[in-house]
């Protein structure tokens, strides 16, 4: 199995802050990496796929980057609606795994 | 408009077999590249992929749960069924179904159901 390690597990930030979340794969996955946002009691929402492609309707303040084993999700200017938990997920070779999640809460 | 919805029992007993149905609309599982996956989330914990069935009836399962899982489809009813045997209280979770498109989405799921919580009765 490919393991996905997310960091940090939680971050406290203020509205307007730049937030960066990283995800590391235990082996190379090219760009088969997605990012999701999940709010309490709701299903995950796809933000980015292919490591850097923004899903339709997702604000441009969300940016994904990386390839191989190291990936980053950046929120350029945190908005009140962005306080949530974020997950990375790899899709290489039809065997999928999720990261442990990063909770973004209000400082 | 694409929608997915999970249905099935909310309470199960240890050793029972769980059967969940995902009923979807707005897309066809027979379309090249389309897949429907199952993902679960124990209360307060991370997401865990269980398995995916694809347009060509190829099925892929989580290695750690493979012996307990079966995913089937009924294309005429727009349904995908997950069967999980030998249920244990550690399987308490919200179970989601979601759509993927291979290879366009690179393994990601773009539409999700609302999820169904499965818990245990003694």
JSON list of C-alpha atoms in Angstrom, two decimals:
[
{"chain": "A", "resi": 1, "resn": "UNK", "atom": "CA", "xyz": [0.00, 0.00, 0.00]},
{"chain": "A", "resi": 2, "resn": "UNK", "atom": "CA", "xyz": [1.06, 3.57, -0.62]},
{"chain": "A", "resi": 3, "resn": "UNK", "atom": "CA", "xyz": [0.98, 5.53, 2.62]},
{"chain": "A", "resi": 4, "resn": "UNK", "atom": "CA", "xyz": [0.03, 9.21, 2.64]},
{"chain": "A", "resi": 5, "resn": "UNK", "atom": "CA", "xyz": [1.42, 11.39, 5.41]},
{"chain": "A", "resi": 6, "resn": "UNK", "atom": "CA", "xyz": [-0.19, 14.78, 5.91]},
{"chain": "A", "resi": 7, "resn": "UNK", "atom": "CA", "xyz": [1.20, 17.60, 7.98]},
{"chain": "A", "resi": 8, "resn": "UNK", "atom": "CA", "xyz": [0.41, 19.38, 10.12]},
{"chain": "A", "resi": 9, "resn": "UNK", "atom": "CA", "xyz": [-2.48, 17.46, 11.67]},
{"chain": "A", "resi": 10, "resn": "UNK", "atom": "CA", "xyz": [-3.99, 20.76, 12.74]},
{"chain": "A", "resi": 11, "resn": "UNK", "atom": "CA", "xyz": [-3.33, 24.46, 12.22]},
{"chain": "A", "resi": 12, "resn": "UNK", "atom": "CA", "xyz": [-4.82, 27.55, 13.80]},
{"chain": "A", "resi": 13, "resn": "UNK", "atom": "CA", "xyz": [-5.07, 30.55, 11.52]},
{"chain": "A", "resi": 14, "resn": "UNK", "atom": "CA", "xyz": [-6.85, 33.85, 11.08]},
{"chain": "A", "resi": 15, "resn": "UNK", "atom": "CA", "xyz": [-8.96, 35.15, 8.24]},
{"chain": "A", "resi": 16, "resn": "UNK", "atom": "CA", "xyz": [-6.63, 36.47, 5.57]},
{"chain": "A", "resi": 17, "resn": "UNK", "atom": "CA", "xyz": [-3.74, 34.18, 6.50]},
{"chain": "A", "resi": 18, "resn": "UNK", "atom": "CA", "xyz": [-1.89, 32.03, 4.02]},
{"chain": "A", "resi": 19, "resn": "UNK", "atom": "CA", "xyz": [-2.13, 28.37, 4.95]},
{"chain": "A", "resi": 20, "resn": "UNK", "atom": "CA", "xyz": [0.01, 25.54, 3.58]},
{"chain": "A", "resi": 21, "resn": "UNK", "atom": "CA", "xyz": [-0.68, 21.83, 4.03]},
{"chain": "A", "resi": 22, "resn": "UNK", "atom": "CA", "xyz": [1.72, 19.15, 2.85]},
{"chain": "A", "resi": 23, "resn": "UNK", "atom": "CA", "xyz": [1.20, 15.54, 1.86]},
{"chain": "A", "resi": 24, "resn": "UNK", "atom": "CA", "xyz": [3.95, 13.01, 1.28]},
{"chain": "A", "resi": 25, "resn": "UNK", "atom": "CA", "xyz": [3.51, 9.68, -0.50]},
{"chain": "A", "resi": 26, "resn": "UNK", "atom": "CA", "xyz": [5.56, 6.64, 0.52]},
{"chain": "A", "resi": 27, "resn": "UNK", "atom": "CA", "xyz": [6.43, 6.10, -3.13]},
{"chain": "A", "resi": 28, "resn": "UNK", "atom": "CA", "xyz": [6.15, 8.08, -6.34]},
{"chain": "A", "resi": 29, "resn": "UNK", "atom": "CA", "xyz": [2.61, 8.68, -7.64]},
{"chain": "A", "resi": 30, "resn": "UNK", "atom": "CA", "xyz": [3.35, 11.15, -10.46]},
{"chain": "A", "resi": 31, "resn": "UNK", "atom": "CA", "xyz": [0.45, 13.62, -10.23]},
{"chain": "A", "resi": 32, "resn": "UNK", "atom": "CA", "xyz": [-2.27, 11.21, -9.10]},
{"chain": "A", "resi": 33, "resn": "UNK", "atom": "CA", "xyz": [-3.11, 13.31, -6.08]},
{"chain": "A", "resi": 34, "resn": "UNK", "atom": "CA", "xyz": [-6.35, 14.98, -5.00]},
{"chain": "A", "resi": 35, "resn": "UNK", "atom": "CA", "xyz": [-7.31, 17.36, -2.20]},
{"chain": "A", "resi": 36, "resn": "UNK", "atom": "CA", "xyz": [-10.68, 17.49, -0.44]},
{"chain": "A", "resi": 37, "resn": "UNK", "atom": "CA", "xyz": [-12.35, 19.81, 2.02]},
{"chain": "A", "resi": 38, "resn": "UNK", "atom": "CA", "xyz": [-14.74, 18.37, 4.60]},
{"chain": "A", "resi": 39, "resn": "UNK", "atom": "CA", "xyz": [-16.98, 20.24, 7.01]},
{"chain": "A", "resi": 40, "resn": "UNK", "atom": "CA", "xyz": [-18.60, 18.58, 10.04]},
{"chain": "A", "resi": 41, "resn": "UNK", "atom": "CA", "xyz": [-21.46, 16.28, 9.13]},
{"chain": "A", "resi": 42, "resn": "UNK", "atom": "CA", "xyz": [-20.90, 16.73, 5.40]},
{"chain": "A", "resi": 43, "resn": "UNK", "atom": "CA", "xyz": [-19.40, 14.68, 2.61]},
{"chain": "A", "resi": 44, "resn": "UNK", "atom": "CA", "xyz": [-15.94, 15.63, 1.35]},
{"chain": "A", "resi": 45, "resn": "UNK", "atom": "CA", "xyz": [-15.77, 18.16, -1.46]},
{"chain": "A", "resi": 46, "resn": "UNK", "atom": "CA", "xyz": [-13.21, 17.79, -4.24]},
{"chain": "A", "resi": 47, "resn": "UNK", "atom": "CA", "xyz": [-10.96, 20.85, -4.49]},
{"chain": "A", "resi": 48, "resn": "UNK", "atom": "CA", "xyz": [-8.04, 19.76, -6.66]},
{"chain": "A", "resi": 49, "resn": "UNK", "atom": "CA", "xyz": [-7.19, 16.72, -8.77]},
{"chain": "A", "resi": 50, "resn": "UNK", "atom": "CA", "xyz": [-4.15, 15.79, -10.80]},
{"chain": "A", "resi": 51, "resn": "UNK", "atom": "CA", "xyz": [-2.13, 17.56, -8.07]},
{"chain": "A", "resi": 52, "resn": "UNK", "atom": "CA", "xyz": [-2.82, 21.02, -9.47]},
{"chain": "A", "resi": 53, "resn": "UNK", "atom": "CA", "xyz": [-6.07, 21.14, -11.45]},
{"chain": "A", "resi": 54, "resn": "UNK", "atom": "CA", "xyz": [-8.75, 23.18, -9.74]},
{"chain": "A", "resi": 55, "resn": "UNK", "atom": "CA", "xyz": [-12.17, 21.50, -9.71]},
{"chain": "A", "resi": 56, "resn": "UNK", "atom": "CA", "xyz": [-14.90, 23.55, -11.35]},
{"chain": "A", "resi": 57, "resn": "UNK", "atom": "CA", "xyz": [-16.42, 26.10, -9.01]},
{"chain": "A", "resi": 58, "resn": "UNK", "atom": "CA", "xyz": [-13.57, 26.06, -6.48]},
{"chain": "A", "resi": 59, "resn": "UNK", "atom": "CA", "xyz": [-12.17, 29.52, -5.66]},
{"chain": "A", "resi": 60, "resn": "UNK", "atom": "CA", "xyz": [-8.78, 30.39, -7.08]},
{"chain": "A", "resi": 61, "resn": "UNK", "atom": "CA", "xyz": [-7.33, 31.01, -3.61]},
{"chain": "A", "resi": 62, "resn": "UNK", "atom": "CA", "xyz": [-6.88, 27.23, -3.44]},
{"chain": "A", "resi": 63, "resn": "UNK", "atom": "CA", "xyz": [-3.73, 26.04, -5.19]},
{"chain": "A", "resi": 64, "resn": "UNK", "atom": "CA", "xyz": [-2.18, 22.62, -5.44]},
{"chain": "A", "resi": 65, "resn": "UNK", "atom": "CA", "xyz": [1.36, 21.78, -6.42]},
{"chain": "A", "resi": 66, "resn": "UNK", "atom": "CA", "xyz": [3.86, 18.95, -6.44]},
{"chain": "A", "resi": 67, "resn": "UNK", "atom": "CA", "xyz": [4.69, 15.75, -8.21]},
{"chain": "A", "resi": 68, "resn": "UNK", "atom": "CA", "xyz": [6.22, 12.41, -7.36]},
{"chain": "A", "resi": 69, "resn": "UNK", "atom": "CA", "xyz": [6.12, 12.10, -3.57]},
{"chain": "A", "resi": 70, "resn": "UNK", "atom": "CA", "xyz": [5.71, 15.64, -2.20]},
{"chain": "A", "resi": 71, "resn": "UNK", "atom": "CA", "xyz": [2.58, 17.74, -2.59]},
{"chain": "A", "resi": 72, "resn": "UNK", "atom": "CA", "xyz": [1.23, 20.98, -1.20]},
{"chain": "A", "resi": 73, "resn": "UNK", "atom": "CA", "xyz": [-2.17, 22.60, -0.82]},
{"chain": "A", "resi": 74, "resn": "UNK", "atom": "CA", "xyz": [-2.03, 26.36, -0.33]},
{"chain": "A", "resi": 75, "resn": "UNK", "atom": "CA", "xyz": [-4.90, 28.61, 0.64]},
{"chain": "A", "resi": 76, "resn": "UNK", "atom": "CA", "xyz": [-3.67, 32.07, -0.27]},
{"chain": "A", "resi": 77, "resn": "UNK", "atom": "CA", "xyz": [-6.02, 34.12, 1.90]},
{"chain": "A", "resi": 78, "resn": "UNK", "atom": "CA", "xyz": [-8.12, 32.15, 4.36]},
{"chain": "A", "resi": 79, "resn": "UNK", "atom": "CA", "xyz": [-11.82, 32.94, 4.34]},
{"chain": "A", "resi": 80, "resn": "UNK", "atom": "CA", "xyz": [-14.37, 32.18, 7.08]},
{"chain": "A", "resi": 81, "resn": "UNK", "atom": "CA", "xyz": [-15.88, 29.38, 5.00]},
{"chain": "A", "resi": 82, "resn": "UNK", "atom": "CA", "xyz": [-12.47, 27.67, 4.68]},
{"chain": "A", "resi": 83, "resn": "UNK", "atom": "CA", "xyz": [-12.35, 26.49, 8.30]},
{"chain": "A", "resi": 84, "resn": "UNK", "atom": "CA", "xyz": [-12.65, 22.74, 7.80]},
{"chain": "A", "resi": 85, "resn": "UNK", "atom": "CA", "xyz": [-10.64, 19.53, 7.60]},
{"chain": "A", "resi": 86, "resn": "UNK", "atom": "CA", "xyz": [-8.57, 18.86, 4.49]},
{"chain": "A", "resi": 87, "resn": "UNK", "atom": "CA", "xyz": [-7.55, 15.45, 3.13]},
{"chain": "A", "resi": 88, "resn": "UNK", "atom": "CA", "xyz": [-5.16, 14.40, 0.42]},
{"chain": "A", "resi": 89, "resn": "UNK", "atom": "CA", "xyz": [-5.78, 11.20, -1.53]},
{"chain": "A", "resi": 90, "resn": "UNK", "atom": "CA", "xyz": [-3.59, 9.31, -3.96]},
{"chain": "A", "resi": 91, "resn": "UNK", "atom": "CA", "xyz": [-5.05, 7.46, -6.93]},
{"chain": "A", "resi": 92, "resn": "UNK", "atom": "CA", "xyz": [-2.09, 5.62, -8.38]},
{"chain": "A", "resi": 93, "resn": "UNK", "atom": "CA", "xyz": [-2.53, 2.15, -9.84]},
{"chain": "A", "resi": 94, "resn": "UNK", "atom": "CA", "xyz": [-6.17, 1.73, -8.82]},
{"chain": "A", "resi": 95, "resn": "UNK", "atom": "CA", "xyz": [-5.34, 1.31, -5.13]},
{"chain": "A", "resi": 96, "resn": "UNK", "atom": "CA", "xyz": [-6.33, 4.45, -3.30]},
{"chain": "A", "resi": 97, "resn": "UNK", "atom": "CA", "xyz": [-5.36, 5.85, 0.06]},
{"chain": "A", "resi": 98, "resn": "UNK", "atom": "CA", "xyz": [-6.18, 8.99, 2.01]},
{"chain": "A", "resi": 99, "resn": "UNK", "atom": "CA", "xyz": [-4.00, 11.07, 4.26]},
{"chain": "A", "resi": 100, "resn": "UNK", "atom": "CA", "xyz": [-4.83, 11.47, 7.93]},
{"chain": "A", "resi": 101, "resn": "UNK", "atom": "CA", "xyz": [-6.34, 14.93, 7.52]},
{"chain": "A", "resi": 102, "resn": "UNK", "atom": "CA", "xyz": [-5.46, 18.49, 8.53]},
{"chain": "A", "resi": 103, "resn": "UNK", "atom": "CA", "xyz": [-7.89, 20.47, 10.63]},
{"chain": "A", "resi": 104, "resn": "UNK", "atom": "CA", "xyz": [-7.86, 24.22, 9.99]},
{"chain": "A", "resi": 105, "resn": "UNK", "atom": "CA", "xyz": [-9.46, 26.14, 12.80]},
{"chain": "A", "resi": 106, "resn": "UNK", "atom": "CA", "xyz": [-9.78, 29.71, 13.97]},
{"chain": "A", "resi": 107, "resn": "UNK", "atom": "CA", "xyz": [-6.90, 31.21, 15.92]},
{"chain": "B", "resi": 1, "resn": "UNK", "atom": "CA", "xyz": [-27.39, 17.01, -12.36]},
{"chain": "B", "resi": 2, "resn": "UNK", "atom": "CA", "xyz": [-25.35, 14.23, -10.78]},
{"chain": "B", "resi": 3, "resn": "UNK", "atom": "CA", "xyz": [-26.51, 12.76, -7.49]},
{"chain": "B", "resi": 4, "resn": "UNK", "atom": "CA", "xyz": [-25.65, 9.69, -5.44]},
{"chain": "B", "resi": 5, "resn": "UNK", "atom": "CA", "xyz": [-27.40, 8.36, -2.37]},
{"chain": "B", "resi": 6, "resn": "UNK", "atom": "CA", "xyz": [-26.51, 5.52, -0.03]},
{"chain": "B", "resi": 7, "resn": "UNK", "atom": "CA", "xyz": [-29.14, 3.31, 1.57]},
{"chain": "B", "resi": 8, "resn": "UNK", "atom": "CA", "xyz": [-29.12, 0.32, 3.87]},
{"chain": "B", "resi": 9, "resn": "UNK", "atom": "CA", "xyz": [-29.32, -0.67, 7.53]},
{"chain": "B", "resi": 10, "resn": "UNK", "atom": "CA", "xyz": [-28.24, 1.79, 10.18]},
{"chain": "B", "resi": 11, "resn": "UNK", "atom": "CA", "xyz": [-27.80, -0.92, 12.83]},
{"chain": "B", "resi": 12, "resn": "UNK", "atom": "CA", "xyz": [-25.97, -4.20, 12.41]},
{"chain": "B", "resi": 13, "resn": "UNK", "atom": "CA", "xyz": [-24.91, -6.96, 14.80]},
{"chain": "B", "resi": 14, "resn": "UNK", "atom": "CA", "xyz": [-21.42, -8.46, 15.12]},
{"chain": "B", "resi": 15, "resn": "UNK", "atom": "CA", "xyz": [-20.64, -11.16, 12.51]},
{"chain": "B", "resi": 16, "resn": "UNK", "atom": "CA", "xyz": [-23.53, -10.03, 10.29]},
{"chain": "B", "resi": 17, "resn": "UNK", "atom": "CA", "xyz": [-23.09, -9.10, 6.63]},
{"chain": "B", "resi": 18, "resn": "UNK", "atom": "CA", "xyz": [-23.66, -5.46, 5.71]},
{"chain": "B", "resi": 19, "resn": "UNK", "atom": "CA", "xyz": [-25.28, -4.64, 2.38]},
{"chain": "B", "resi": 20, "resn": "UNK", "atom": "CA", "xyz": [-25.38, -1.03, 1.22]},
{"chain": "B", "resi": 21, "resn": "UNK", "atom": "CA", "xyz": [-26.82, 0.29, -2.01]},
{"chain": "B", "resi": 22, "resn": "UNK", "atom": "CA", "xyz": [-25.69, 3.38, -3.88]},
{"chain": "B", "resi": 23, "resn": "UNK", "atom": "CA", "xyz": [-28.37, 4.75, -6.20]},
{"chain": "B", "resi": 24, "resn": "UNK", "atom": "CA", "xyz": [-27.15, 7.37, -8.62]},
{"chain": "B", "resi": 25, "resn": "UNK", "atom": "CA", "xyz": [-28.45, 9.61, -11.38]},
{"chain": "B", "resi": 26, "resn": "UNK", "atom": "CA", "xyz": [-27.05, 12.01, -13.93]},
{"chain": "B", "resi": 27, "resn": "UNK", "atom": "CA", "xyz": [-24.44, 9.63, -15.31]},
{"chain": "B", "resi": 28, "resn": "UNK", "atom": "CA", "xyz": [-24.17, 6.10, -16.62]},
{"chain": "B", "resi": 29, "resn": "UNK", "atom": "CA", "xyz": [-21.82, 3.50, -15.15]},
{"chain": "B", "resi": 30, "resn": "UNK", "atom": "CA", "xyz": [-21.52, 1.97, -18.60]},
{"chain": "B", "resi": 31, "resn": "UNK", "atom": "CA", "xyz": [-19.80, 5.08, -19.95]},
{"chain": "B", "resi": 32, "resn": "UNK", "atom": "CA", "xyz": [-16.10, 4.53, -20.63]},
{"chain": "B", "resi": 33, "resn": "UNK", "atom": "CA", "xyz": [-13.99, 5.70, -17.73]},
{"chain": "B", "resi": 34, "resn": "UNK", "atom": "CA", "xyz": [-16.75, 6.02, -15.14]},
{"chain": "B", "resi": 35, "resn": "UNK", "atom": "CA", "xyz": [-16.43, 4.32, -11.77]},
{"chain": "B", "resi": 36, "resn": "UNK", "atom": "CA", "xyz": [-18.27, 4.31, -8.44]},
{"chain": "B", "resi": 37, "resn": "UNK", "atom": "CA", "xyz": [-16.30, 3.93, -5.25]},
{"chain": "B", "resi": 38, "resn": "UNK", "atom": "CA", "xyz": [-17.04, 3.30, -1.59]},
{"chain": "B", "resi": 39, "resn": "UNK", "atom": "CA", "xyz": [-15.30, 5.25, 1.15]},
{"chain": "B", "resi": 40, "resn": "UNK", "atom": "CA", "xyz": [-15.94, 5.12, 4.89]},
{"chain": "B", "resi": 41, "resn": "UNK", "atom": "CA", "xyz": [-15.16, 7.34, 7.86]},
{"chain": "B", "resi": 42, "resn": "UNK", "atom": "CA", "xyz": [-15.29, 6.22, 11.50]},
{"chain": "B", "resi": 43, "resn": "UNK", "atom": "CA", "xyz": [-16.56, 8.94, 13.85]},
{"chain": "B", "resi": 44, "resn": "UNK", "atom": "CA", "xyz": [-13.88, 11.58, 14.32]},
{"chain": "B", "resi": 45, "resn": "UNK", "atom": "CA", "xyz": [-11.38, 9.75, 12.10]},
{"chain": "B", "resi": 46, "resn": "UNK", "atom": "CA", "xyz": [-9.98, 9.94, 8.59]},
{"chain": "B", "resi": 47, "resn": "UNK", "atom": "CA", "xyz": [-11.44, 8.72, 5.33]},
{"chain": "B", "resi": 48, "resn": "UNK", "atom": "CA", "xyz": [-10.72, 5.16, 4.20]},
{"chain": "B", "resi": 49, "resn": "UNK", "atom": "CA", "xyz": [-11.18, 3.90, 0.65]},
{"chain": "B", "resi": 50, "resn": "UNK", "atom": "CA", "xyz": [-12.91, 0.51, 0.43]},
{"chain": "B", "resi": 51, "resn": "UNK", "atom": "CA", "xyz": [-13.19, -0.24, -3.27]},
{"chain": "B", "resi": 52, "resn": "UNK", "atom": "CA", "xyz": [-14.28, 0.91, -6.72]},
{"chain": "B", "resi": 53, "resn": "UNK", "atom": "CA", "xyz": [-16.19, -0.68, -9.58]},
{"chain": "B", "resi": 54, "resn": "UNK", "atom": "CA", "xyz": [-15.53, 0.59, -13.10]},
{"chain": "B", "resi": 55, "resn": "UNK", "atom": "CA", "xyz": [-17.47, 0.89, -16.35]},
{"chain": "B", "resi": 56, "resn": "UNK", "atom": "CA", "xyz": [-15.99, -2.37, -17.66]},
{"chain": "B", "resi": 57, "resn": "UNK", "atom": "CA", "xyz": [-16.95, -4.25, -14.45]},
{"chain": "B", "resi": 58, "resn": "UNK", "atom": "CA", "xyz": [-13.36, -4.20, -13.22]},
{"chain": "B", "resi": 59, "resn": "UNK", "atom": "CA", "xyz": [-13.33, -4.09, -9.42]},
{"chain": "B", "resi": 60, "resn": "UNK", "atom": "CA", "xyz": [-10.55, -2.92, -7.14]},
{"chain": "B", "resi": 61, "resn": "UNK", "atom": "CA", "xyz": [-10.51, -3.36, -3.36]},
{"chain": "B", "resi": 62, "resn": "UNK", "atom": "CA", "xyz": [-8.56, -2.11, -0.41]},
{"chain": "B", "resi": 63, "resn": "UNK", "atom": "CA", "xyz": [-5.90, -4.78, 0.27]},
{"chain": "B", "resi": 64, "resn": "UNK", "atom": "CA", "xyz": [-6.62, -4.74, 4.00]},
{"chain": "B", "resi": 65, "resn": "UNK", "atom": "CA", "xyz": [-10.36, -5.43, 3.50]},
{"chain": "B", "resi": 66, "resn": "UNK", "atom": "CA", "xyz": [-10.34, -7.37, 0.26]},
{"chain": "B", "resi": 67, "resn": "UNK", "atom": "CA", "xyz": [-11.39, -10.69, 1.76]},
{"chain": "B", "resi": 68, "resn": "UNK", "atom": "CA", "xyz": [-14.54, -9.14, 3.27]},
{"chain": "B", "resi": 69, "resn": "UNK", "atom": "CA", "xyz": [-15.73, -6.93, 0.41]},
{"chain": "B", "resi": 70, "resn": "UNK", "atom": "CA", "xyz": [-17.75, -7.45, -2.73]},
{"chain": "B", "resi": 71, "resn": "UNK", "atom": "CA", "xyz": [-18.93, -4.65, -5.03]},
{"chain": "B", "resi": 72, "resn": "UNK", "atom": "CA", "xyz": [-21.48, -5.32, -7.74]},
{"chain": "B", "resi": 73, "resn": "UNK", "atom": "CA", "xyz": [-23.54, -3.19, -10.08]},
{"chain": "B", "resi": 74, "resn": "UNK", "atom": "CA", "xyz": [-27.00, -3.17, -11.61]},
{"chain": "B", "resi": 75, "resn": "UNK", "atom": "CA", "xyz": [-26.60, -0.92, -14.63]},
{"chain": "B", "resi": 76, "resn": "UNK", "atom": "CA", "xyz": [-30.31, -1.00, -15.47]},
{"chain": "B", "resi": 77, "resn": "UNK", "atom": "CA", "xyz": [-31.21, 0.36, -12.03]},
{"chain": "B", "resi": 78, "resn": "UNK", "atom": "CA", "xyz": [-28.24, 2.77, -11.77]},
{"chain": "B", "resi": 79, "resn": "UNK", "atom": "CA", "xyz": [-27.17, 1.07, -8.57]},
{"chain": "B", "resi": 80, "resn": "UNK", "atom": "CA", "xyz": [-23.94, -0.17, -7.03]},
{"chain": "B", "resi": 81, "resn": "UNK", "atom": "CA", "xyz": [-24.03, -2.56, -4.08]},
{"chain": "B", "resi": 82, "resn": "UNK", "atom": "CA", "xyz": [-21.36, -2.97, -1.38]},
{"chain": "B", "resi": 83, "resn": "UNK", "atom": "CA", "xyz": [-21.32, -6.15, 0.68]},
{"chain": "B", "resi": 84, "resn": "UNK", "atom": "CA", "xyz": [-19.08, -6.42, 3.72]},
{"chain": "B", "resi": 85, "resn": "UNK", "atom": "CA", "xyz": [-18.99, -9.69, 5.65]},
{"chain": "B", "resi": 86, "resn": "UNK", "atom": "CA", "xyz": [-18.24, -10.45, 9.29]},
{"chain": "B", "resi": 87, "resn": "UNK", "atom": "CA", "xyz": [-19.03, -6.99, 10.61]},
{"chain": "B", "resi": 88, "resn": "UNK", "atom": "CA", "xyz": [-17.32, -5.88, 13.80]},
{"chain": "B", "resi": 89, "resn": "UNK", "atom": "CA", "xyz": [-17.88, -2.81, 16.01]},
{"chain": "B", "resi": 90, "resn": "UNK", "atom": "CA", "xyz": [-14.67, -1.30, 14.59]},
{"chain": "B", "resi": 91, "resn": "UNK", "atom": "CA", "xyz": [-16.56, -1.05, 11.29]},
{"chain": "B", "resi": 92, "resn": "UNK", "atom": "CA", "xyz": [-18.81, 1.63, 12.79]},
{"chain": "B", "resi": 93, "resn": "UNK", "atom": "CA", "xyz": [-18.56, 4.48, 10.30]},
{"chain": "B", "resi": 94, "resn": "UNK", "atom": "CA", "xyz": [-20.29, 6.72, 7.85]},
{"chain": "B", "resi": 95, "resn": "UNK", "atom": "CA", "xyz": [-20.21, 4.97, 4.47]},
{"chain": "B", "resi": 96, "resn": "UNK", "atom": "CA", "xyz": [-20.07, 7.09, 1.32]},
{"chain": "B", "resi": 97, "resn": "UNK", "atom": "CA", "xyz": [-20.34, 6.27, -2.35]},
{"chain": "B", "resi": 98, "resn": "UNK", "atom": "CA", "xyz": [-18.77, 8.59, -4.91]},
{"chain": "B", "resi": 99, "resn": "UNK", "atom": "CA", "xyz": [-18.13, 8.89, -8.64]},
{"chain": "B", "resi": 100, "resn": "UNK", "atom": "CA", "xyz": [-14.78, 8.86, -10.39]},
{"chain": "B", "resi": 101, "resn": "UNK", "atom": "CA", "xyz": [-13.73, 9.12, -14.01]},
{"chain": "B", "resi": 102, "resn": "UNK", "atom": "CA", "xyz": [-10.61, 7.30, -15.20]},
{"chain": "B", "resi": 103, "resn": "UNK", "atom": "CA", "xyz": [-8.11, 8.60, -16.14]},
{"chain": "B", "resi": 104, "resn": "UNK", "atom": "CA", "xyz": [-9.44, 12.16, -16.30]},
{"chain": "B", "resi": 105, "resn": "UNK", "atom": "CA", "xyz": [-9.71, 12.67, -12.55]},
{"chain": "B", "resi": 106, "resn": "UNK", "atom": "CA", "xyz": [-6.49, 10.84, -11.72]},
{"chain": "B", "resi": 107, "resn": "UNK", "atom": "CA", "xyz": [-8.26, 8.70, -9.13]},
{"chain": "B", "resi": 108, "resn": "UNK", "atom": "CA", "xyz": [-10.24, 11.50, -7.49]},
{"chain": "B", "resi": 109, "resn": "UNK", "atom": "CA", "xyz": [-13.95, 11.43, -6.65]},
{"chain": "B", "resi": 110, "resn": "UNK", "atom": "CA", "xyz": [-15.92, 14.43, -7.91]},
{"chain": "B", "resi": 111, "resn": "UNK", "atom": "CA", "xyz": [-19.45, 13.70, -6.71]},
{"chain": "B", "resi": 112, "resn": "UNK", "atom": "CA", "xyz": [-20.31, 12.17, -3.34]},
{"chain": "B", "resi": 113, "resn": "UNK", "atom": "CA", "xyz": [-23.41, 10.87, -1.66]},
{"chain": "B", "resi": 114, "resn": "UNK", "atom": "CA", "xyz": [-24.51, 12.28, 1.68]},
{"chain": "B", "resi": 115, "resn": "UNK", "atom": "CA", "xyz": [-23.28, 9.19, 3.52]},
{"chain": "B", "resi": 116, "resn": "UNK", "atom": "CA", "xyz": [-25.03, 6.69, 5.75]},
{"chain": "B", "resi": 117, "resn": "UNK", "atom": "CA", "xyz": [-24.01, 5.97, 9.33]},
{"chain": "B", "resi": 118, "resn": "UNK", "atom": "CA", "xyz": [-23.72, 2.31, 10.25]},
{"chain": "B", "resi": 119, "resn": "UNK", "atom": "CA", "xyz": [-23.56, 1.48, 13.96]},
{"chain": "B", "resi": 120, "resn": "UNK", "atom": "CA", "xyz": [-23.82, -1.65, 16.06]},
{"chain": "B", "resi": 121, "resn": "UNK", "atom": "CA", "xyz": [-26.45, -3.08, 18.31]},
{"chain": "B", "resi": 122, "resn": "UNK", "atom": "CA", "xyz": [-25.51, -5.66, 20.92]}
]
